[in-house]
PDB file of C-alpha atoms in Angstrom:
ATOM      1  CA  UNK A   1    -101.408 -11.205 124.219  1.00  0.00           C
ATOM      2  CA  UNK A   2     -99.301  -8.593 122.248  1.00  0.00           C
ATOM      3  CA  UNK A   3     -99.252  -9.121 118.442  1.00  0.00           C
ATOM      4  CA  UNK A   4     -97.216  -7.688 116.076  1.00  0.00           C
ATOM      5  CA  UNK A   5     -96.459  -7.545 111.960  1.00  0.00           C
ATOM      6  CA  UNK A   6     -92.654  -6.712 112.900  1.00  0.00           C
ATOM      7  CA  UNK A   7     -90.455  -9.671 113.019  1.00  0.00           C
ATOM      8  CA  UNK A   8     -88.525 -10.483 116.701  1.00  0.00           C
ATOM      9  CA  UNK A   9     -85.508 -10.845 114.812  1.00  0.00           C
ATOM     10  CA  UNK A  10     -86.240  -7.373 113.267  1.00  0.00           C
ATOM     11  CA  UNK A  11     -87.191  -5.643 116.385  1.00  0.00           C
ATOM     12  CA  UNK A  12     -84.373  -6.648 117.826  1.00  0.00           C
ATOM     13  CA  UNK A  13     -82.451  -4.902 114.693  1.00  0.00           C
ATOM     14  CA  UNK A  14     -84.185  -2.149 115.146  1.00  0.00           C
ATOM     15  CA  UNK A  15     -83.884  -1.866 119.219  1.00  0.00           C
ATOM     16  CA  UNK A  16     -79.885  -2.298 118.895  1.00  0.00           C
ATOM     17  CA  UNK A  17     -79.961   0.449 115.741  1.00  0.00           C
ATOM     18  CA  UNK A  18     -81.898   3.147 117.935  1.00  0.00           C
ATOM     19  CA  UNK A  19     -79.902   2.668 120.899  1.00  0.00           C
ATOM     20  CA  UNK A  20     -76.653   2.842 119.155  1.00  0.00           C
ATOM     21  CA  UNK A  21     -77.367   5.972 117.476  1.00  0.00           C
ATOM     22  CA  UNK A  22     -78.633   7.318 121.420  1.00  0.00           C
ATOM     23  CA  UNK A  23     -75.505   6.159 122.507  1.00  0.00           C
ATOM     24  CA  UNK A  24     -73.438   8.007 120.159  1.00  0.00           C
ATOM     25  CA  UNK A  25     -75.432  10.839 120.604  1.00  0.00           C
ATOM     26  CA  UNK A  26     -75.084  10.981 123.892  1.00  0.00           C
ATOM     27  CA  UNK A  27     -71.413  10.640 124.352  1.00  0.00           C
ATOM     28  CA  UNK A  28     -70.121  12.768 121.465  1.00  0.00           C
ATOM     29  CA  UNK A  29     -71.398  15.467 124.325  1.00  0.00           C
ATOM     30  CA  UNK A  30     -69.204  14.057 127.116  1.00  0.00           C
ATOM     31  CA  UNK A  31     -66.177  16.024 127.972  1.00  0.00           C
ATOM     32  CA  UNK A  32     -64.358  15.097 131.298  1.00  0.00           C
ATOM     33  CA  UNK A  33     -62.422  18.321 131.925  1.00  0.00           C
ATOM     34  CA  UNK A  34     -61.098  16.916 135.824  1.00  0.00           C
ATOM     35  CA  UNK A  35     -58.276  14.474 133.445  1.00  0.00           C
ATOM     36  CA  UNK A  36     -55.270  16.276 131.685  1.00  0.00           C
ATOM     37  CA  UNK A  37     -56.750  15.804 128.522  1.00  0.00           C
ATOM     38  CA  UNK A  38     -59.723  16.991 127.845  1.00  0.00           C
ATOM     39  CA  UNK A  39     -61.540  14.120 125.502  1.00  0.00           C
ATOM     40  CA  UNK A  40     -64.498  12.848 123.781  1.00  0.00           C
ATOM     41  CA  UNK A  41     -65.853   9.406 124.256  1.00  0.00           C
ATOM     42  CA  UNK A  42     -67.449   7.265 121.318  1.00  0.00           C
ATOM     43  CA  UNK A  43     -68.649   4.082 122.320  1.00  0.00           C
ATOM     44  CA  UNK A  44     -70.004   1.673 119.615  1.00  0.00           C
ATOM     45  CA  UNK A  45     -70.027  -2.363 118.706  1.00  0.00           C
ATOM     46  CA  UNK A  46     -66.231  -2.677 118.797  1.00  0.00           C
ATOM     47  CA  UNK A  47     -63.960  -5.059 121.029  1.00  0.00           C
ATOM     48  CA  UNK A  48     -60.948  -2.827 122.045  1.00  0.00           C
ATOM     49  CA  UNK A  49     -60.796   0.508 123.578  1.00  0.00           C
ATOM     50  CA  UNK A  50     -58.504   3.136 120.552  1.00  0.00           C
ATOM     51  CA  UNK A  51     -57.151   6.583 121.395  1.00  0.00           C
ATOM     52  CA  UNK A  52     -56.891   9.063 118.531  1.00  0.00           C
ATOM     53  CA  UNK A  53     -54.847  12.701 118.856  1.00  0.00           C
ATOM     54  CA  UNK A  54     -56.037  14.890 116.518  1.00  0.00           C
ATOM     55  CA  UNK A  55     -53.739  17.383 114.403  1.00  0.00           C
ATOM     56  CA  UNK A  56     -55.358  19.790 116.646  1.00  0.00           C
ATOM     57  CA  UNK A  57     -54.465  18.226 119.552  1.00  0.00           C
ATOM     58  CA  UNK A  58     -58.128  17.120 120.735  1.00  0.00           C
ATOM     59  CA  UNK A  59     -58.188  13.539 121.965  1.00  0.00           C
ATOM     60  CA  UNK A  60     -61.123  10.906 121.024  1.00  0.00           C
ATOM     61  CA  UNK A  61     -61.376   7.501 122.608  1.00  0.00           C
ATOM     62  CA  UNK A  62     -63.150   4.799 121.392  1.00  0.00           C
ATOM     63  CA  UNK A  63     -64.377   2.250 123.654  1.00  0.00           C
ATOM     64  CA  UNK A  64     -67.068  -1.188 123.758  1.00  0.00           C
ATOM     65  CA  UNK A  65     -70.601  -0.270 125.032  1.00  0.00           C
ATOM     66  CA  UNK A  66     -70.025  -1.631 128.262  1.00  0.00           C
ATOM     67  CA  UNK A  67     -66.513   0.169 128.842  1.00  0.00           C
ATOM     68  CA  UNK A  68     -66.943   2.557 132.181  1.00  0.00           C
ATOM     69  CA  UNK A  69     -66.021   6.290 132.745  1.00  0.00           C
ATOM     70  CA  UNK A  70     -63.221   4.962 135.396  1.00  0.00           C
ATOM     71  CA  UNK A  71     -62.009   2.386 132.837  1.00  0.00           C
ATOM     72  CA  UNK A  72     -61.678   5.146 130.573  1.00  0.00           C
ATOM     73  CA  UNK A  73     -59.920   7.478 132.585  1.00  0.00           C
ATOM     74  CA  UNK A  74     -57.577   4.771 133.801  1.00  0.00           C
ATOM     75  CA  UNK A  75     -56.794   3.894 129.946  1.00  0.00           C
ATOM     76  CA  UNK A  76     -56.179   7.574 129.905  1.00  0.00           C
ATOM     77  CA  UNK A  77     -53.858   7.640 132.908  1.00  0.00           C
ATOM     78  CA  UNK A  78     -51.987   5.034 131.249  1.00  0.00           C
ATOM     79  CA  UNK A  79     -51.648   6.855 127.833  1.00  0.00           C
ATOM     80  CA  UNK A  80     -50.796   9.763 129.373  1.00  0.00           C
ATOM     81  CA  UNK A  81     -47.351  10.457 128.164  1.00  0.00           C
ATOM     82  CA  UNK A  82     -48.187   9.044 124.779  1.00  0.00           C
ATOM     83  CA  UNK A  83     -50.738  11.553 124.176  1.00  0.00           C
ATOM     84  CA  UNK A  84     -48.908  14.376 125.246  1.00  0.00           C
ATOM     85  CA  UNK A  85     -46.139  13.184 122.960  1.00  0.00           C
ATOM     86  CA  UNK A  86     -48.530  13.435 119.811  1.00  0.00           C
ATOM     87  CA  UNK A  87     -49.987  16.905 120.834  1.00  0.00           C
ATOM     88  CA  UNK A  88     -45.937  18.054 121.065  1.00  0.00           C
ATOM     89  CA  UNK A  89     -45.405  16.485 117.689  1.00  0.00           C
ATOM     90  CA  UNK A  90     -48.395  18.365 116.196  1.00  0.00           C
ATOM     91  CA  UNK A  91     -47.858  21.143 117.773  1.00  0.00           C
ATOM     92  CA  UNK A  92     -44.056  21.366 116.351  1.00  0.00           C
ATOM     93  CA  UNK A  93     -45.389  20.214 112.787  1.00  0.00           C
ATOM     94  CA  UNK A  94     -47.842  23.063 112.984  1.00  0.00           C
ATOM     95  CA  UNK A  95     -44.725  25.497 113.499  1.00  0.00           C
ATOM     96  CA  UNK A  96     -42.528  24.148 110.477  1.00  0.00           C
ATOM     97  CA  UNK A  97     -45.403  23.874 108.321  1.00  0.00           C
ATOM     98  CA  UNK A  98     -43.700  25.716 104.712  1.00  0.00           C
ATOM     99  CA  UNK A  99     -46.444  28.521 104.594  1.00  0.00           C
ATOM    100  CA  UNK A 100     -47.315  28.616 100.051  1.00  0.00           C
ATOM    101  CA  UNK A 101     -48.144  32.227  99.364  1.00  0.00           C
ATOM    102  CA  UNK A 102     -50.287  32.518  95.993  1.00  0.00           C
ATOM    103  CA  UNK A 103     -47.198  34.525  94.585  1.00  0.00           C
ATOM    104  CA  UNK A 104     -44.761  31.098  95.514  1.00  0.00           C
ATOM    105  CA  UNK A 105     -47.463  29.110  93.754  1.00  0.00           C
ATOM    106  CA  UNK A 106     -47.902  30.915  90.392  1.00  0.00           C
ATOM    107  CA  UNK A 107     -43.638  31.013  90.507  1.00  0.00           C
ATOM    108  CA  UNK A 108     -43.212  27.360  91.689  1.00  0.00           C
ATOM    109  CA  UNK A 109     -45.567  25.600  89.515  1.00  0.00           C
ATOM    110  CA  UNK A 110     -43.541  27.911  86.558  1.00  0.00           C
ATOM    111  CA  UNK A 111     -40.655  26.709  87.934  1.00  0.00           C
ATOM    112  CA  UNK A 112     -41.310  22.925  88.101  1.00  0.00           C
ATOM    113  CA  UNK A 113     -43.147  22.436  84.826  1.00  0.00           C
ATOM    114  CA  UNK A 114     -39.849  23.775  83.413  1.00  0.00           C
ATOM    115  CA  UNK A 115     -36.984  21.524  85.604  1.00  0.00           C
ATOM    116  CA  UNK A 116     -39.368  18.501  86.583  1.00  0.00           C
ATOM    117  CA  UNK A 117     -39.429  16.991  82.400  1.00  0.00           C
ATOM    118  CA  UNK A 118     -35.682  17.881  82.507  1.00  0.00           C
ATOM    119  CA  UNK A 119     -35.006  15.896  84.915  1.00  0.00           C
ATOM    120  CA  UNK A 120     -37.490  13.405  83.401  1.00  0.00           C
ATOM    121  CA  UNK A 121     -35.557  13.373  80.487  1.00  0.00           C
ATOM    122  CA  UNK A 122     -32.415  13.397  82.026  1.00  0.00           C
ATOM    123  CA  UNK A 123     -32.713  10.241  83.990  1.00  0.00           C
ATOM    124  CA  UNK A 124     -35.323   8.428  81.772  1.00  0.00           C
ATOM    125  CA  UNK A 125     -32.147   8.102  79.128  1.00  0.00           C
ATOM    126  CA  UNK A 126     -29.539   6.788  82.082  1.00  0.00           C
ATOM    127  CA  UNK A 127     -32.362   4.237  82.658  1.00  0.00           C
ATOM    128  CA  UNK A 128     -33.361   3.672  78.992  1.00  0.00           C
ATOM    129  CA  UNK A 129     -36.593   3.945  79.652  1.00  0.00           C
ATOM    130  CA  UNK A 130     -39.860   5.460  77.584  1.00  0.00           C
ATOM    131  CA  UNK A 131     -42.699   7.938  79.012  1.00  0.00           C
ATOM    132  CA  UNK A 132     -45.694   9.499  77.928  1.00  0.00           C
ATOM    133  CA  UNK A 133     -47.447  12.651  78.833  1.00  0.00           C
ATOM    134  CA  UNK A 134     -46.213  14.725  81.960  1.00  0.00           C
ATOM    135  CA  UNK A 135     -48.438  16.113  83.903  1.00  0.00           C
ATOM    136  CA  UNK A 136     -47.602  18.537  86.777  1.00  0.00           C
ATOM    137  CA  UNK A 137     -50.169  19.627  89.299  1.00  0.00           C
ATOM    138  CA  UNK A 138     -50.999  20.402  92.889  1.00  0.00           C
ATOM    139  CA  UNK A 139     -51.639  17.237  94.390  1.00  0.00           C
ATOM    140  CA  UNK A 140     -52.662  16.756  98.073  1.00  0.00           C
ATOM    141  CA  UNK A 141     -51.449  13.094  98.635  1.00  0.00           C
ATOM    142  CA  UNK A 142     -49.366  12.003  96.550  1.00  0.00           C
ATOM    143  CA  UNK A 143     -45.712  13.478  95.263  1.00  0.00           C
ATOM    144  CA  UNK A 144     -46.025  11.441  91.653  1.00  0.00           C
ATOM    145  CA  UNK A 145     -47.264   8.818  89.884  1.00  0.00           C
ATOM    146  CA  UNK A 146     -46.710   6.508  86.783  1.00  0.00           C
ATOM    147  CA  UNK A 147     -49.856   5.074  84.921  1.00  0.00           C
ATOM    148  CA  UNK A 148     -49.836   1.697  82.882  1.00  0.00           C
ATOM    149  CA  UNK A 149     -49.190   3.965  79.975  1.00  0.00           C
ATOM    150  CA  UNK A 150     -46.250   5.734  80.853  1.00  0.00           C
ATOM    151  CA  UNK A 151     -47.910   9.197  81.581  1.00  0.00           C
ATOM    152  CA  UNK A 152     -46.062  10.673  84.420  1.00  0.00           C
ATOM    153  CA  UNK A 153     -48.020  12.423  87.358  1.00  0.00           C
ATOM    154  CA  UNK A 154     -45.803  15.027  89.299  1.00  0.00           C
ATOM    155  CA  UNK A 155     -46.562  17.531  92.610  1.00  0.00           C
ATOM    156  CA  UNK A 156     -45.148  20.996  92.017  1.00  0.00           C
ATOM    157  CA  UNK A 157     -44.535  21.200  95.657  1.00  0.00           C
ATOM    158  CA  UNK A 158     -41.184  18.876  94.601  1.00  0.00           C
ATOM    159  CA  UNK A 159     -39.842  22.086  93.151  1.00  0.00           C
ATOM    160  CA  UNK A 160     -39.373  23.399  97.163  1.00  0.00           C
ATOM    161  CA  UNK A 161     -37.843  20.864  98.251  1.00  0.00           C
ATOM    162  CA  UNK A 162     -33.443  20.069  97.931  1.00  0.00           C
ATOM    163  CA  UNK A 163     -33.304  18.673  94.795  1.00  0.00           C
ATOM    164  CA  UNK A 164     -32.023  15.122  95.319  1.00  0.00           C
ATOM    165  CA  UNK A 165     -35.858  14.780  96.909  1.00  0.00           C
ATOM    166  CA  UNK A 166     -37.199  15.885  93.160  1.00  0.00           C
ATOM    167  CA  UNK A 167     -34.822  13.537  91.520  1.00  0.00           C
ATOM    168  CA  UNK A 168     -35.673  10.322  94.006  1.00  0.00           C
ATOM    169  CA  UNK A 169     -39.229  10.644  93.591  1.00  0.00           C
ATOM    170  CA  UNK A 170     -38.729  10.908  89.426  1.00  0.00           C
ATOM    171  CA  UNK A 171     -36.446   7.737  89.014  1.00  0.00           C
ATOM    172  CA  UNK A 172     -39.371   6.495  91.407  1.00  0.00           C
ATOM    173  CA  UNK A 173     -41.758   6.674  88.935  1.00  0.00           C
ATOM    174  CA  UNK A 174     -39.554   6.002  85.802  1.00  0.00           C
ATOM    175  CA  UNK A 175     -39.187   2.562  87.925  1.00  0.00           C
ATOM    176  CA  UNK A 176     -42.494   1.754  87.268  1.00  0.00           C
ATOM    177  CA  UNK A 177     -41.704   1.763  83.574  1.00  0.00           C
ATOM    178  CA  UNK A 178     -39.686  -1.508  84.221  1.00  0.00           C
ATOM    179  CA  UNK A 179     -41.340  -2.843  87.295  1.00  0.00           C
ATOM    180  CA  UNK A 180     -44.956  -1.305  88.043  1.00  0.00           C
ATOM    181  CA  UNK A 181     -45.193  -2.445  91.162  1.00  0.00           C
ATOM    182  CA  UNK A 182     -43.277  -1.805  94.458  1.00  0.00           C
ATOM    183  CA  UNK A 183     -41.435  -5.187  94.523  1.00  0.00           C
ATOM    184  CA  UNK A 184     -38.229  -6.118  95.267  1.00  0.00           C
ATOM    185  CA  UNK A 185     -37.199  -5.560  91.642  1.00  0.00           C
ATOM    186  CA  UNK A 186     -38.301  -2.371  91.970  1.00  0.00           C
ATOM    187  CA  UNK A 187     -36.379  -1.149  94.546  1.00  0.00           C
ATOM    188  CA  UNK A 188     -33.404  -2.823  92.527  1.00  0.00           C
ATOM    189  CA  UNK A 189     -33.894  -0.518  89.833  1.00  0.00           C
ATOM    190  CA  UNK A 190     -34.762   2.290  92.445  1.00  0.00           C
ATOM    191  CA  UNK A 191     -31.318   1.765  93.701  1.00  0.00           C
ATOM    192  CA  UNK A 192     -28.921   0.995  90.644  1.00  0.00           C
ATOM    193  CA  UNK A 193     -29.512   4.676  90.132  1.00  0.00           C
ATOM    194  CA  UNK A 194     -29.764   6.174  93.127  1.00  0.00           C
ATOM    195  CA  UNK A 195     -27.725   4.003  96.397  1.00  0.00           C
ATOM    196  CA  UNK A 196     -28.880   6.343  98.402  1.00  0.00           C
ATOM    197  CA  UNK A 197     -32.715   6.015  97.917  1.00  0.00           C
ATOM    198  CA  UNK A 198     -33.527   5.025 101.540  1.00  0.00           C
ATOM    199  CA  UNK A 199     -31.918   8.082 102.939  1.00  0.00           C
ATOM    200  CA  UNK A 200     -34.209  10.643 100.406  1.00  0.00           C
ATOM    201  CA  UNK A 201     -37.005   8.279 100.857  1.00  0.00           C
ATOM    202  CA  UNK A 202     -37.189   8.658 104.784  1.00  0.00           C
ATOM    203  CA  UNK A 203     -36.300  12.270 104.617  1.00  0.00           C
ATOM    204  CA  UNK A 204     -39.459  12.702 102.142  1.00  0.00           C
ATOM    205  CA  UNK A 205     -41.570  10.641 104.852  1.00  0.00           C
ATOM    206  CA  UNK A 206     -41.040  12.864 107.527  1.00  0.00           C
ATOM    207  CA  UNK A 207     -40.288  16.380 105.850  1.00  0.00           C
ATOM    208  CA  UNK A 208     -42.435  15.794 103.124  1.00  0.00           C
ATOM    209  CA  UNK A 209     -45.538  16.632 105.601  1.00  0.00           C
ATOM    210  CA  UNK A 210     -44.578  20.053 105.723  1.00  0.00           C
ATOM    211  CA  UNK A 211     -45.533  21.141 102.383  1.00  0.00           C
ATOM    212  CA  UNK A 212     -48.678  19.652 102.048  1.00  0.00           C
TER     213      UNK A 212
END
């Protein structure tokens, strides 16, 4: 008769923890290189089977424990054209990507903390709204921001972009001095100034990714 101090419930913890973590070890290594797309297969404790493109074009898919190599392939197969739609996408991102020289910097960031309060300023009266401090920095995800307070965050980046970007994403923020929340209020006010929001707001969506 076996005895032990360890708990069943715990040992069966501890069985599933070690053979997850041999799992995952030993698929991060598997690469099928007979498919299209090269890829690297996870498998962990989840229900459905994911497929990820990376900006670099690799491929990672994410399957249940008991998911086979064929029923991975086959999901492959099936995603085929998707995926190579992605890589395409990245690849043509990669190629329109604004390339920021340290000279463009030091001159942009001069540049916007000069025109982005003006603009403030400008469109703060038409709204008859109040600020705080502005604050104008290099920011990787977001293109401004309003705080509870009324201090106004704001990407230089803006300053390289057509200018009726700069001024949608400023009466953005002054919004949130009536309505600090993304409501349909807010969008109200968005639009009272500027009809066109939608169009500037799509166009910073998917240009917008370019200067980051």
């Amino acid at each position: 008769m076996r005895i032990s101090c360890c708990p069943a419930w715990k040992r069966e913890s501890l069985r599933k923890k070690i053979k997850e973590r041999r799992v995952k070890k030993e698929d991060k290594k598997k690469e099928n290189g007979d498919m299209e797309h090269k890829y690297e297969w996870i498998r962990s404790a989840r229900r459905t089977a994911t497929i990820q493109v990376k900006e670099n074009g690799s491929v990672i898919v994410r399957t249940p424990y008991r998911t086979s190599r064929k029923q991975v392939e086959d999901f492959l197969k099936e995603k085929r054209g998707w995926i190579s739609r992605q890589q395409e996408r990245f690849k043509e991102a990669a190629k329109k990507q604004v390339a920021i020289t340290d000279a463009m910097r030091k001159e942009g960031k001069k540049e916007a903390k000069k025109r982005i309060p003006e603009r403030i300023a400008y469109y703060a009266k038409l709204m008859g709204v109040s600020y705080g401090r502005i604050a104008v920095r290099e920011q990787k995800t977001r293109w401004g921001s309003c705080s509870a307070a009324g201090n106004l965050n704001f990407n230089w980046k803006l300053i390289l972009m057509p200018p009726e970007i700069l001024d949608y994403v400023v009466v953005h923020e002054l919004a949130h001095r009536k309505e600090l929340n993304h409501s349909k209020a807010f969008w109200s006010v968005v639009e009272q100034i500027l009809p066109d929001y939608k169009e500037r707001r799509r166009w910073l969506k998917t240009e917008g990714a370019l200067f980051i």
